Amino acid sequence: MSKKDYTLVEDGYVYCTKIKHWRSGEYIYPKTSKYFRFKIGK
């Protein structure tokens, strides 16, 4: 898994402004929106 910068947690989703790539260690930013959205839990 990659390390994530958690900016907002809401209704079972995590919104992240950037993600650190697990292999290269470089930060990845969303191209079309302000946040990445990840579903957490079930």
CSV table of C-alpha atoms in Angstrom, one decimal:
chain,number,residue,atom,x,y,z
A,1,MET,CA,0.0,0.0,0.0
A,2,SER,CA,1.0,3.6,-0.4
A,3,LYS,CA,1.2,6.3,2.2
A,4,LYS,CA,-1.6,8.7,1.9
A,5,ASP,CA,-2.1,12.2,3.2
A,6,TYR,CA,-5.6,12.2,4.8
A,7,THR,CA,-7.3,15.5,4.4
A,8,LEU,CA,-10.9,14.6,5.0
A,9,VAL,CA,-12.9,11.6,6.1
A,10,GLU,CA,-16.6,11.6,5.3
A,11,ASP,CA,-19.3,8.9,5.1
A,12,GLY,CA,-16.8,6.0,4.6
A,13,TYR,CA,-14.7,7.8,2.1
A,14,VAL,CA,-11.2,9.3,2.5
A,15,TYR,CA,-10.4,12.4,0.4
A,16,CYS,CA,-6.7,12.9,-0.4
A,17,THR,CA,-4.9,15.8,-2.1
A,18,LYS,CA,-1.9,13.7,-3.0
A,19,ILE,CA,-0.6,10.1,-2.7
A,20,LYS,CA,2.9,8.8,-2.3
A,21,HIS,CA,3.6,6.1,-4.9
A,22,TRP,CA,4.5,2.8,-3.1
A,23,ARG,CA,7.4,1.9,-5.5
A,24,SER,CA,9.0,5.2,-6.7
A,25,GLY,CA,8.3,7.3,-3.7
A,26,GLU,CA,7.0,10.2,-5.9
A,27,TYR,CA,3.9,12.1,-5.1
A,28,ILE,CA,0.9,11.6,-7.4
A,29,TYR,CA,-1.7,14.4,-7.8
A,30,PRO,CA,-5.2,14.0,-9.3
A,31,LYS,CA,-5.4,15.3,-12.9
A,32,THR,CA,-9.1,16.2,-13.2
A,33,SER,CA,-10.2,17.0,-9.6
A,34,LYS,CA,-9.0,18.4,-6.3
A,35,TYR,CA,-9.0,15.2,-4.4
A,36,PHE,CA,-8.6,11.5,-4.7
A,37,ARG,CA,-11.5,9.6,-3.1
A,38,PHE,CA,-11.0,6.2,-1.5
A,39,LYS,CA,-13.7,3.9,-0.1
A,40,ILE,CA,-12.7,2.6,3.4
A,41,GLY,CA,-14.4,-0.2,5.3
A,42,LYS,CA,-17.0,-2.4,3.7
